[in-house]
GROMACS .gro file of C-alpha atoms in nm:
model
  428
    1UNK     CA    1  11.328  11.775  11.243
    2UNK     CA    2  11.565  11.635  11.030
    3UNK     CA    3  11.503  11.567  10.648
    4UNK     CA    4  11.461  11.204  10.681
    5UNK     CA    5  11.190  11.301  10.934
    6UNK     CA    6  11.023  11.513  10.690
    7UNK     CA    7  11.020  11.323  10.436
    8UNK     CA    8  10.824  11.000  10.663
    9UNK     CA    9  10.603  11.203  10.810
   10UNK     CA   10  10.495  11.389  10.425
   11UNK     CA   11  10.433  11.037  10.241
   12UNK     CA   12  10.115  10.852  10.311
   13UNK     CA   13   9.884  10.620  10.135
   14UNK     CA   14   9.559  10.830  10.062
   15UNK     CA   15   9.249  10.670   9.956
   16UNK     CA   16   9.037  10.883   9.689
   17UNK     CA   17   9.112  11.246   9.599
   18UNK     CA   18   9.225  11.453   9.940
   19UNK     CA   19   9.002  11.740   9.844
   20UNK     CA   20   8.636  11.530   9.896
   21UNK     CA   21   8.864  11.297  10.114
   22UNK     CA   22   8.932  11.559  10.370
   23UNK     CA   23   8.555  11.661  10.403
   24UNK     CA   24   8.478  11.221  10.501
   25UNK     CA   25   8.806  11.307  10.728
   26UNK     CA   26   8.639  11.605  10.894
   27UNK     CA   27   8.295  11.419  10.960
   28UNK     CA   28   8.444  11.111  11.084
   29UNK     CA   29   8.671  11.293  11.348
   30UNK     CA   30   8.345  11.509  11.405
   31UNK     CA   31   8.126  11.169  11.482
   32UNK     CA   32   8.424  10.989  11.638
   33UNK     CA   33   8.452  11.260  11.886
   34UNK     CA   34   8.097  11.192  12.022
   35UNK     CA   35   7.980  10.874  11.911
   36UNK     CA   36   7.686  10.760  11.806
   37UNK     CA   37   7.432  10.767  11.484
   38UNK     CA   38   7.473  11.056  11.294
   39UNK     CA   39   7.144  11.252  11.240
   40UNK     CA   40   7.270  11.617  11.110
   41UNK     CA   41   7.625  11.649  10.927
   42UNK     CA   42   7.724  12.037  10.897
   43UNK     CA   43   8.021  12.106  10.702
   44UNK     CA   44   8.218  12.468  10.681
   45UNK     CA   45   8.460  12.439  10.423
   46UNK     CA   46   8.729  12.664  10.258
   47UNK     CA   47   8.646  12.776   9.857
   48UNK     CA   48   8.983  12.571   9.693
   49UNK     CA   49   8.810  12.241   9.899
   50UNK     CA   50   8.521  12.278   9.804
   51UNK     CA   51   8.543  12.389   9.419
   52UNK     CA   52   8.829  12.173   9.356
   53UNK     CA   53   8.654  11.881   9.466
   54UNK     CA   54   8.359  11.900   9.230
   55UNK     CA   55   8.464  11.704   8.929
   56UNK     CA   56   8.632  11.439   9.081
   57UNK     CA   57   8.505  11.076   9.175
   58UNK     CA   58   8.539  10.875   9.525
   59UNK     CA   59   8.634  10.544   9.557
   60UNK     CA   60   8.391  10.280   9.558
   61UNK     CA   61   8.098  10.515   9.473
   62UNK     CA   62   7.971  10.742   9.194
   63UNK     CA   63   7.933  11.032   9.400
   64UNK     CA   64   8.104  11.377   9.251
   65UNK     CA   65   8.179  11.640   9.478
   66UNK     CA   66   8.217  11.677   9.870
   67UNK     CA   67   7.823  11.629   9.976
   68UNK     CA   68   7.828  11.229   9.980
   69UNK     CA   69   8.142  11.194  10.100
   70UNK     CA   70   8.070  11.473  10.422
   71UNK     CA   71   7.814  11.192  10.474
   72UNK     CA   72   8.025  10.877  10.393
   73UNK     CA   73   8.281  10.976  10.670
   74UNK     CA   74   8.039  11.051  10.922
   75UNK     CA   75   7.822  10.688  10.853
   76UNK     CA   76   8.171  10.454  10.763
   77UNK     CA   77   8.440  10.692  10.836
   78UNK     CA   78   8.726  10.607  11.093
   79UNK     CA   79   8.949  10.930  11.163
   80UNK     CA   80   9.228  10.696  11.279
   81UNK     CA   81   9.303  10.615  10.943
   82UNK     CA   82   9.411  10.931  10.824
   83UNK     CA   83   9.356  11.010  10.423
   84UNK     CA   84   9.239  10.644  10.421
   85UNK     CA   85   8.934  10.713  10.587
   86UNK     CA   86   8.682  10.546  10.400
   87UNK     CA   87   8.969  10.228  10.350
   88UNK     CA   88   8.729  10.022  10.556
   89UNK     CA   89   8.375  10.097  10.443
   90UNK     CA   90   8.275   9.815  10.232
   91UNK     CA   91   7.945   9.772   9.962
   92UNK     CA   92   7.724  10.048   9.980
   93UNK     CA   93   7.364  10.154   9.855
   94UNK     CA   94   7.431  10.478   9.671
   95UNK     CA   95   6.999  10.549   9.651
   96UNK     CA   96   6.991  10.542  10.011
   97UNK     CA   97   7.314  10.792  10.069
   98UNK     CA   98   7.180  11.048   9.813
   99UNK     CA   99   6.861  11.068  10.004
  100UNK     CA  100   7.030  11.095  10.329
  101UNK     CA  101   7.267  11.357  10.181
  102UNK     CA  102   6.970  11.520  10.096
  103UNK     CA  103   6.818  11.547  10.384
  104UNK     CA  104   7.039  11.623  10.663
  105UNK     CA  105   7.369  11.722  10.481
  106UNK     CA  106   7.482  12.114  10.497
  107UNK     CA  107   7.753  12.232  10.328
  108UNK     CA  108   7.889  12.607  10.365
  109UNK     CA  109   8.189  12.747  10.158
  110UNK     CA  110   8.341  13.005  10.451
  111UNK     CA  111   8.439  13.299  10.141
  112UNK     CA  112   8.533  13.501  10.427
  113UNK     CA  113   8.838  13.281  10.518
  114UNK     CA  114   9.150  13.460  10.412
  115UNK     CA  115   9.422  13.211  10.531
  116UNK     CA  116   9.626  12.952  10.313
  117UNK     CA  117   9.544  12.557  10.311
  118UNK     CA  118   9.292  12.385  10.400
  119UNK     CA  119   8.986  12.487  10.664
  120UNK     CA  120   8.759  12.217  10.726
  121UNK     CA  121   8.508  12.206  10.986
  122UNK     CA  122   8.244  11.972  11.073
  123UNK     CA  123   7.993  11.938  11.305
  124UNK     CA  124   7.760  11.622  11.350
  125UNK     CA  125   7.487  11.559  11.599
  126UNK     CA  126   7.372  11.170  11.694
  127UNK     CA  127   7.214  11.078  11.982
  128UNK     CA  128   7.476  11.176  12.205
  129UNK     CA  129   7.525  11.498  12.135
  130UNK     CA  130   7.755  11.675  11.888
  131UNK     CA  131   8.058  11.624  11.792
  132UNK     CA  132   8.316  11.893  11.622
  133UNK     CA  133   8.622  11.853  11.452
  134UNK     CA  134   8.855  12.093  11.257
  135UNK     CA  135   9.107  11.997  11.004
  136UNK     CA  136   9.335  12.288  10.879
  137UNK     CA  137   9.652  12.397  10.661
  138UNK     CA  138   9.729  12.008  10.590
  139UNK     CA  139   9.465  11.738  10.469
  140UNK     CA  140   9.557  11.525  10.767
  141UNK     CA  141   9.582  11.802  11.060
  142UNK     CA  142   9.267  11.746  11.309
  143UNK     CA  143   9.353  12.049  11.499
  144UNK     CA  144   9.043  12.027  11.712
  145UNK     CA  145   8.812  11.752  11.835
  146UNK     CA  146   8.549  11.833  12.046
  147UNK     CA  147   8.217  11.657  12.243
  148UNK     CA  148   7.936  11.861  12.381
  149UNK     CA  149   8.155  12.167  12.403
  150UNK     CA  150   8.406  11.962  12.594
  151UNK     CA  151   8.778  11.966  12.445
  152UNK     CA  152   8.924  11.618  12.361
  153UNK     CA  153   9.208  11.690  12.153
  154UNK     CA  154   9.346  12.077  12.052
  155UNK     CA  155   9.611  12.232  11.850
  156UNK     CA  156   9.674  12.536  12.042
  157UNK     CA  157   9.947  12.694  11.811
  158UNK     CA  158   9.613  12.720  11.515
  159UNK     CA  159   9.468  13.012  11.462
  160UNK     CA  160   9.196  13.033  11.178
  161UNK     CA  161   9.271  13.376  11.031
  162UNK     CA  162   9.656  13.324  11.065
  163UNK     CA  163   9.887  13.355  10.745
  164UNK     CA  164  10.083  13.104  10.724
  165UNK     CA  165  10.227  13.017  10.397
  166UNK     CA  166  10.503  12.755  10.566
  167UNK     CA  167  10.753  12.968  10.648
  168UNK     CA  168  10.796  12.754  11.008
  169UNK     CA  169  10.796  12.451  10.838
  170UNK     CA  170  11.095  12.253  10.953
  171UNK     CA  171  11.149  12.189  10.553
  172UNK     CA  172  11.231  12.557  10.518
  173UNK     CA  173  11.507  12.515  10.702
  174UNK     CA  174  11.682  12.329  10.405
  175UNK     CA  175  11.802  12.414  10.037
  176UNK     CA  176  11.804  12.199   9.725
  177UNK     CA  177  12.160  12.132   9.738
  178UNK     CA  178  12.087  11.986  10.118
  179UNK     CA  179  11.795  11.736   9.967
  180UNK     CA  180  12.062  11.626   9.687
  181UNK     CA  181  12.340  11.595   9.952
  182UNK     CA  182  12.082  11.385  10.166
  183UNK     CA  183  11.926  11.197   9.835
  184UNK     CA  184  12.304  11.105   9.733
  185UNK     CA  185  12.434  10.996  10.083
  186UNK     CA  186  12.134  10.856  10.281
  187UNK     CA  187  12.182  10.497  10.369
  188UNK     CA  188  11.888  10.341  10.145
  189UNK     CA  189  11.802  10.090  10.380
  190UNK     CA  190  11.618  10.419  10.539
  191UNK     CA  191  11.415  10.436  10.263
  192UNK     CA  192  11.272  10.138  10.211
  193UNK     CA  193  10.918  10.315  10.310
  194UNK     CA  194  10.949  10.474   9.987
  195UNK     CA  195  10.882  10.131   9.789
  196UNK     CA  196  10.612  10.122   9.846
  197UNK     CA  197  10.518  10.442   9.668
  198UNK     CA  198  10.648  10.282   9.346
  199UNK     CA  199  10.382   9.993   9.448
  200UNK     CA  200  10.132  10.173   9.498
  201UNK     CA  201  10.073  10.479   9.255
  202UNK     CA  202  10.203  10.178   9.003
  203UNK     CA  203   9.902   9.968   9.024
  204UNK     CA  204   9.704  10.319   8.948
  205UNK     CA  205   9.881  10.349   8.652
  206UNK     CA  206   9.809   9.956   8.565
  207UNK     CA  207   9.479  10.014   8.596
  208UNK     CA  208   9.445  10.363   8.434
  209UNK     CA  209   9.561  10.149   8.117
  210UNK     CA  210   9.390   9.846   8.180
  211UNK     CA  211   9.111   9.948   8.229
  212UNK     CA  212   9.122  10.235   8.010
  213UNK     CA  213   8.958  10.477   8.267
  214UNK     CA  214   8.874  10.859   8.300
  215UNK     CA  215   8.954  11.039   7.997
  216UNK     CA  216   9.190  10.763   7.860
  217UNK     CA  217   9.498  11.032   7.878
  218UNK     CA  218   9.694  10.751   7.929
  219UNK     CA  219   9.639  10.507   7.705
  220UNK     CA  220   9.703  10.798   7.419
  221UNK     CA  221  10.053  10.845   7.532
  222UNK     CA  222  10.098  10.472   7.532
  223UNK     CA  223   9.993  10.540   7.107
  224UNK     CA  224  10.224  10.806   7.060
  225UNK     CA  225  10.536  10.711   6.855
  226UNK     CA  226  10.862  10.917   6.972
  227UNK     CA  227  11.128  10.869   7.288
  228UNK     CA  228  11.026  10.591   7.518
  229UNK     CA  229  11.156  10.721   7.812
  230UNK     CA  230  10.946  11.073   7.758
  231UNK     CA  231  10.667  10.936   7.668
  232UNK     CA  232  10.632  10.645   7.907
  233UNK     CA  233  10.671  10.893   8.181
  234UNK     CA  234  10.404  11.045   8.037
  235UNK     CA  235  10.198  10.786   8.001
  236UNK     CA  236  10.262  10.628   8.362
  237UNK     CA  237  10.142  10.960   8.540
  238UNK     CA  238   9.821  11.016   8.272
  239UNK     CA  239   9.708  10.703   8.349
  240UNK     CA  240   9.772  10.685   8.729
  241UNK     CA  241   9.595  11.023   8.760
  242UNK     CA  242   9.338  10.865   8.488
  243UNK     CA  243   9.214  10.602   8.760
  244UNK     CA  244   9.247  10.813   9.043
  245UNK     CA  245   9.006  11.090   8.936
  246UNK     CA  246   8.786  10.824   8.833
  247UNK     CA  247   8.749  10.713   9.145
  248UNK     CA  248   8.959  10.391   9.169
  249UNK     CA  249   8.924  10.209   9.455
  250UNK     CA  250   9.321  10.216   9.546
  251UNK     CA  251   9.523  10.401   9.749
  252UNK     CA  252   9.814  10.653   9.625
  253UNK     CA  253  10.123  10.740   9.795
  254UNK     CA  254  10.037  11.106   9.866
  255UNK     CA  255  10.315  11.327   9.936
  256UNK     CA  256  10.262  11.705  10.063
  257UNK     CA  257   9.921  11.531  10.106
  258UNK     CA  258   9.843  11.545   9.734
  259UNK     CA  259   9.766  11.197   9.583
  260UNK     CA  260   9.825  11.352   9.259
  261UNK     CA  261  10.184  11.552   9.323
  262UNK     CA  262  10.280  11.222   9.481
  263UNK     CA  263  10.219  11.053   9.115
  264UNK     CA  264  10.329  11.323   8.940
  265UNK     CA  265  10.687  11.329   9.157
  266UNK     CA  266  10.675  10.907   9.140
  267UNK     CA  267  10.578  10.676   8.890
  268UNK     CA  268  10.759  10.911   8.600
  269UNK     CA  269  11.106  10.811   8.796
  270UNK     CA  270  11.032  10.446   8.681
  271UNK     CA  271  11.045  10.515   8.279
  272UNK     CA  272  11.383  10.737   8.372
  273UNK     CA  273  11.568  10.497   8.536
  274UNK     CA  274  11.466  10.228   8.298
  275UNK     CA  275  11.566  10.416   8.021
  276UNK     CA  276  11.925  10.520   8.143
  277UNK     CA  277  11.999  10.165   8.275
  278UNK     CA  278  11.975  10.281   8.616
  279UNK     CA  279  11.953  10.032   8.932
  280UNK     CA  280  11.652  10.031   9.206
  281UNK     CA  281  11.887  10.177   9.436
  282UNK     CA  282  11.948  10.480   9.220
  283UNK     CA  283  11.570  10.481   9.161
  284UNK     CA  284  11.454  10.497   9.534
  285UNK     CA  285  11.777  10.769   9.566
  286UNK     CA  286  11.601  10.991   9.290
  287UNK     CA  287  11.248  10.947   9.438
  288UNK     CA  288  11.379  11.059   9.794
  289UNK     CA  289  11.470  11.394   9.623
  290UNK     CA  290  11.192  11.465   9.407
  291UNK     CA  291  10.963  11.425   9.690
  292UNK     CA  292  11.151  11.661   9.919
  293UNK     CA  293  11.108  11.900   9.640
  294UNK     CA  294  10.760  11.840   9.600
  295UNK     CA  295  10.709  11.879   9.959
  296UNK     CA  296  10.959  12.205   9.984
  297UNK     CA  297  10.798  12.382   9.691
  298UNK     CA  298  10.462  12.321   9.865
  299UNK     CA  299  10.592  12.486  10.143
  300UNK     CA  300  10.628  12.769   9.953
  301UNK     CA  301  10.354  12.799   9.711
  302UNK     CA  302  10.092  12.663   9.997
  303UNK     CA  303   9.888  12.316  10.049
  304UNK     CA  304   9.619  12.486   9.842
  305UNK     CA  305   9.677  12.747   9.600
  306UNK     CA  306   9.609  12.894   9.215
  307UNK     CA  307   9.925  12.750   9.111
  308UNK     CA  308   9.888  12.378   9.000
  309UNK     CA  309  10.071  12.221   9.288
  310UNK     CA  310  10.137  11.901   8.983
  311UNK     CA  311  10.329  12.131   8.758
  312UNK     CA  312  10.564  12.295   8.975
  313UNK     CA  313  10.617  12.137   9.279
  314UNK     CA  314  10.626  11.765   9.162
  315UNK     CA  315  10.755  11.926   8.816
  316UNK     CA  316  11.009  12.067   9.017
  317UNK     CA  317  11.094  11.773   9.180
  318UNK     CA  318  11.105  11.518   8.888
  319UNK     CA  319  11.313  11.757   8.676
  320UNK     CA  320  11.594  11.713   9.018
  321UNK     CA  321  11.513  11.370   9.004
  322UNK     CA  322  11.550  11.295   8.643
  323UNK     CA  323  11.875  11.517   8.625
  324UNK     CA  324  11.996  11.296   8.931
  325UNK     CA  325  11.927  10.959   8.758
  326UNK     CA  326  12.104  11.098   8.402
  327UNK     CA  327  12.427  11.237   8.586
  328UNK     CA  328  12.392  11.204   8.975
  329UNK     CA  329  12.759  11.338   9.038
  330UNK     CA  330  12.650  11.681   8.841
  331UNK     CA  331  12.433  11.916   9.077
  332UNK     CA  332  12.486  12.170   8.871
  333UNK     CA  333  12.296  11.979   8.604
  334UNK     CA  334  12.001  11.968   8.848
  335UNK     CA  335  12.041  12.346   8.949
  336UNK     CA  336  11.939  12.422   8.502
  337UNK     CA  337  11.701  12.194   8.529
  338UNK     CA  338  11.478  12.286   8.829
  339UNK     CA  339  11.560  12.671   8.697
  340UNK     CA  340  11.459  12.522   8.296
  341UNK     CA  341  11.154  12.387   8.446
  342UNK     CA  342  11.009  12.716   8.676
  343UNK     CA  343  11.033  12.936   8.369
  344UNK     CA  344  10.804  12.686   8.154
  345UNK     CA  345  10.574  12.614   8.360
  346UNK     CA  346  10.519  12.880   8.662
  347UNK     CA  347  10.238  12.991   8.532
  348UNK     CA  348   9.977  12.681   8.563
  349UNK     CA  349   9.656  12.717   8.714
  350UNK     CA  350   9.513  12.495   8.982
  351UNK     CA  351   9.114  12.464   8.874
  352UNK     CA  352   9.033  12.158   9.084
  353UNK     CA  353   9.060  11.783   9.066
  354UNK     CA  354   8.931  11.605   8.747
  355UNK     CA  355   8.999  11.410   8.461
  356UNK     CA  356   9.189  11.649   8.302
  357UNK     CA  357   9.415  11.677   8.573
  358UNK     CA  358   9.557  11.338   8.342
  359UNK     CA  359   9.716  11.566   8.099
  360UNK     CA  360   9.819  11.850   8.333
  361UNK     CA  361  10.023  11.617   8.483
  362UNK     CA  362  10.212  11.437   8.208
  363UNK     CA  363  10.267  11.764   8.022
  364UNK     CA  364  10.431  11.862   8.371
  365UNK     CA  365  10.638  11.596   8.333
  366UNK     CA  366  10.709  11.657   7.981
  367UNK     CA  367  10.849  11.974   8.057
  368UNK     CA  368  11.051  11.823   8.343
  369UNK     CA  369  11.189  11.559   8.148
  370UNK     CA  370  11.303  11.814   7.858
  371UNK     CA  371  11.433  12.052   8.137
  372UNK     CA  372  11.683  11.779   8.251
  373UNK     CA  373  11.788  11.603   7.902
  374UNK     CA  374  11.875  11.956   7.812
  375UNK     CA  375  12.030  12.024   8.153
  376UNK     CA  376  12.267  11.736   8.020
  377UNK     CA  377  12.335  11.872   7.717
  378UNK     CA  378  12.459  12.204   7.884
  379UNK     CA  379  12.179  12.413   7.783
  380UNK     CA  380  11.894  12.605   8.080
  381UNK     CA  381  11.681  12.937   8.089
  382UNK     CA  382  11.969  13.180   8.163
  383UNK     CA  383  11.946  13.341   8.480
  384UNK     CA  384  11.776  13.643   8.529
  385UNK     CA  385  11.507  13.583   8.307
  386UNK     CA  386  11.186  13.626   8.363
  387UNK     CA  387  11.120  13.414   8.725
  388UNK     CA  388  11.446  13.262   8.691
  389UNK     CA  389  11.685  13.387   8.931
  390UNK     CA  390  12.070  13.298   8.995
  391UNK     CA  391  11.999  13.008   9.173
  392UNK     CA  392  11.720  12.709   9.203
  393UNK     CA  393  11.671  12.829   9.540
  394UNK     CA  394  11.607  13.165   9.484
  395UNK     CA  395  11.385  13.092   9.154
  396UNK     CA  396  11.199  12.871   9.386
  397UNK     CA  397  11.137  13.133   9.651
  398UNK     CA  398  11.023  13.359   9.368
  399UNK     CA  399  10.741  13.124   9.267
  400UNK     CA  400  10.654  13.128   9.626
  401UNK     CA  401  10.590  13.481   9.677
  402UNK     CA  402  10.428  13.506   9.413
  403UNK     CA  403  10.191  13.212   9.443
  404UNK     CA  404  10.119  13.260   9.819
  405UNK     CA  405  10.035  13.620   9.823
  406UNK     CA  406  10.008  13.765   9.434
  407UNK     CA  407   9.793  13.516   9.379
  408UNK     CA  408   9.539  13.512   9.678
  409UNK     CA  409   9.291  13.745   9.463
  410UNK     CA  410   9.285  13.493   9.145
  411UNK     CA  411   9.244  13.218   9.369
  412UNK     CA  412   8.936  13.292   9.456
  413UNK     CA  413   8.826  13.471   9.174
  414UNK     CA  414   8.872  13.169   9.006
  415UNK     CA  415   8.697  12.966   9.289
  416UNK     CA  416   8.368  13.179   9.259
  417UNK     CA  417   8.383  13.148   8.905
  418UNK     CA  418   8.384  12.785   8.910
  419UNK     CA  419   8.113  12.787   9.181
  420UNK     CA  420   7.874  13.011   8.997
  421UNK     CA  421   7.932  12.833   8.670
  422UNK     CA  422   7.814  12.509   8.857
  423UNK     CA  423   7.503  12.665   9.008
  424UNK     CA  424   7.349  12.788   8.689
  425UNK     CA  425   7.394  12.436   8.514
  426UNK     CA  426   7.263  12.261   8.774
  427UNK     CA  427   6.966  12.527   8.836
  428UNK     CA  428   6.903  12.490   8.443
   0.00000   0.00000   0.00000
C-alpha cells in the first residue's frame, strides 16, 4: 500500500467520541447481522474502551459513558456508516432509552484481554435470532459478523489474544523523511480529500467558541495576550476538542481513528500557515504530513494505549508540520523538532475522553509549536538524551517500545483505578 493509500484509508469523518462510538458500532453490526427488534444488547468490551469512554458526551443526547450508546446503535445504528453510525438517528426520547438501557443492556469489561487496541464484542437478540459482531485493533474493523451461529462476514487473519502493536502495518514500511518527501512532492490535486478535514474539525472549533461549550478551554486561549500564531493554535484545538467532548452534534475528521488526534494534527495547521503567510496549497501539503505522523506514531505506540495518543502522535505530527510550513526546504529543521517535541512530552498519560482532554491537547500543541520555532532558530534536545535518539525515527521507535509493551501494566492499572473510583461514587 502506498502512502497516499494510507493516508485515504486513515482519515474519516467520525460522529461523537470513537470510544462510546465504537460500542453503537459494535451493536449495530451485531443487529444488522440478524435483523430485527432488538430485545437483549450484550456488550464485551476491552478496559481502555470502556474507562475512557466514561466522561465523555454523545451527540445529540446527554448520555455519558458506553451503556446508552451500546443501545443507541443497536435501536438507530447503521454499521454501513462506519464511525458515523448514529449520523442518521434523528430526535430521540432520552427517558425512554435510560429505561431500556436499564433493562436489557449488559456491559462486561473483558480484564483478561491482554492484546493492544480495541476489542469490542456485541451480541443482540430480536426476534430473529442473534446477531454477533466483533470490532478489534481499529475503531472501524468489524472483523466478524455473525447470524444464528452462521458466518456472514470474517477476518480470518484476527486472533483475539494476538500482540500486535502494528508492526505489519503497511505504514511501517516508511520513515519520516519518506512522509516529507511524499508531503513535498505529491501532486495536491490528490489531496483534495483532505479539505475537508479543515471543514470539518473547523466548524468544531466555531462552535467550541461560539457556543462557549465544555470546559470553555477555548475561549480562555482566545483571552490570553501573547503570539497569535501560538496561541490561536491553541485556541482552535481547545475549542474543537471543547465541543466534541461535549457532545456536539458534528462530525470530525478522525485520523488513526481518533476524532481528537485528527484535531489535534489539523485545525492548529490553520493559525501556522496564517501566521507565516503561507498559501492553501502549502497548508493541505503540511496537513498531509502531520497526519501520516499521527497515523505512523500510532502504529507504534498502539490504537489504544497509556500514552496520550493527542500529545505525541498528533504532537508529533504538528511539530513536522509546523517546521514544514516555517522552512519546507529544511528537513533537518523538522528532524529537531519531532526529536524537541518526544523529549517534552513522552511522558503524557491517556486517562480517557473528557473535557479536559481541551487542554491536553492545546498544551500538545504548545509544545509542538515551540519545538519547531526553535527548530528554526537552530536550537533541539541534543541527541542522546533522555528518549531522544540520533534520529526522529529512532526517537520515535523508542516511544513505541516503550508505550506498547513498558506500559501494558500502567495501562490497566490506571484503567481499574478509574473504574473503581467510578463505582464507589456512584454506589455512594
Amino acid at each position: 500500500m502506498d502512502i497516499l493509500d494510507i493516508l485515504k484509508k486513515e482519515v474519516n469523518p467520525a460522529l461523537g467520541c470513537t470510544g462510546p462510538i465504537v460500542v453503537s458500532l459494535a451493536t449495530a453490526a451485531a443487529k444488522d447481522a440478524v435483523g430485527g427488534t432488538p430485545k437483549k444488547i450484550k456488550v464485551l468490551i476491552d478496559k481502555d474502551t470502556c474507562i475512557g469512554s466514561s466522561a465523555v458526551v454523545t451527540p445529540g443526547t446527554n448520555f455519558r459513558g458506553v451503556y446508552e450508546p451500546a443501545a443507541l446503535g443497536a435501536l438507530y445504528g447503521d454499521s454501513k456508516l462506519g464511525l458515523e453510525v448514529l449520523k442518521d438517528m434523528g430526535p430521540i426520547d432520552e427517558e425512554t432509552i435510560r429505561a431500556y438501557t436499564k433493562e436489557n443492556v449488559t456491559i462486561n469489561i473483558d480484564w483478561d484481554f491482554k492484546g493492544i487496541g480495541i476489542y469490542v464484542e456485541a451480541f443482540v437478540e430480536t426476534e430473529n435470532g442473534e446477531g454477533h459482531a466483533i470490532i478489534a485493533k481499529a475503531h472501524n474493523n468489524i472483523v466478524l459478523m455473525e447470524a444464528n451461529g452462521k458466518v456472514l462476514k470474517k477476518d480470518e487473519s484476527y486472533k483475539k489474544e494476538e500482540y500486535n502493536f502494528g508492526e505489519k502495518d503497511a505504514i511501517r514500511n516508511y520513515g519520516v523523511k519518506d512522509f516529507y518527501d511524499f508531503a513535498k512532492n505529491v501532486d495536491t490535486e490528490k489531496l483534495d480529500f483532505l479539505k475537508e478535514a479543515i471543514k470539518l474539525n473547523s466548524k468544531l472549533a466555531e462552535a467550541g467558541l461560539n457556543e462557549e461549550m465544555g470546559a470553555k478551554f477555548g475561549v480562555g486561549f482566545k483571552n490570553i495576550e501573547g503570539n497569535q500564531v501560538y496561541l490561536k493554535a491553541k485556541m482552535l484545538a481547545a475549542a474543537a476538542s471543547d465541543a466534541r467532548m461535549s457532545g456536539k452534534n458534528l462530525s470530525a475528521m478522525s485520523c488513526a481513528t481518533s476524532g481528537n488526534v485528527g484535531i489535534t494534527a489539523s485545525v492548529p495547521l490553520i493559525a501556522v500557515a496564517e501566521g507565516y503567510g503561507r498559501s492553501e496549497e502549502d497548508l493541505i501539503r503540511a496537513l498531509s504530513l502531520s497526519y501520516l505522523l499521527a497515523i505512523h506514531v500510532k502504529s507504534h505506540i498502539g490504537r489504544l494505549s497509556a500514552l496520550c495518543a493527542c500529545s505525541i502522535a498528533a504532537g508529533i505530527g504538528i511539530a513536522a508540520a509546523t517546521s514544514f510550513l516555517i522552512d519546507k526546504d529544511n528537513y533537518e529543521k523538522i528532524e529537531m523538532s519531532i526529536k524537541s517535541h518526544v523529549g517534552s512530552m513522552a511522558g503524557v498519560l491517556c486517562d480517557g475522553a473528557k473535557y479536559g482532554c481541551a487542554l491536553k491537547l492545546s498544551s500538545a500543541v504548545g509544545v509542538a509549536v515551540e519545538s519547531a520555532m526553535l527548530a528554526n532558530m537552530g536550537i533541539c534536545i541534543p541527541d542522546r538524551d533522555g528518549l531522544v535518539c540520533e534520529t526522529a525515527d529512532e526517537t520515535i521507535a523508542m516511544i513505541g517500545k516503550i508505550a506498547s509493551r513498558g506500559m501494558l501494566e500502567t495501562d490497566e492499572y490506571l484503567s481499574r483505578e478509574i473504574f473503581e473510583r467510578e463505582n464507589r461514587l456512584d454506589n455512594r
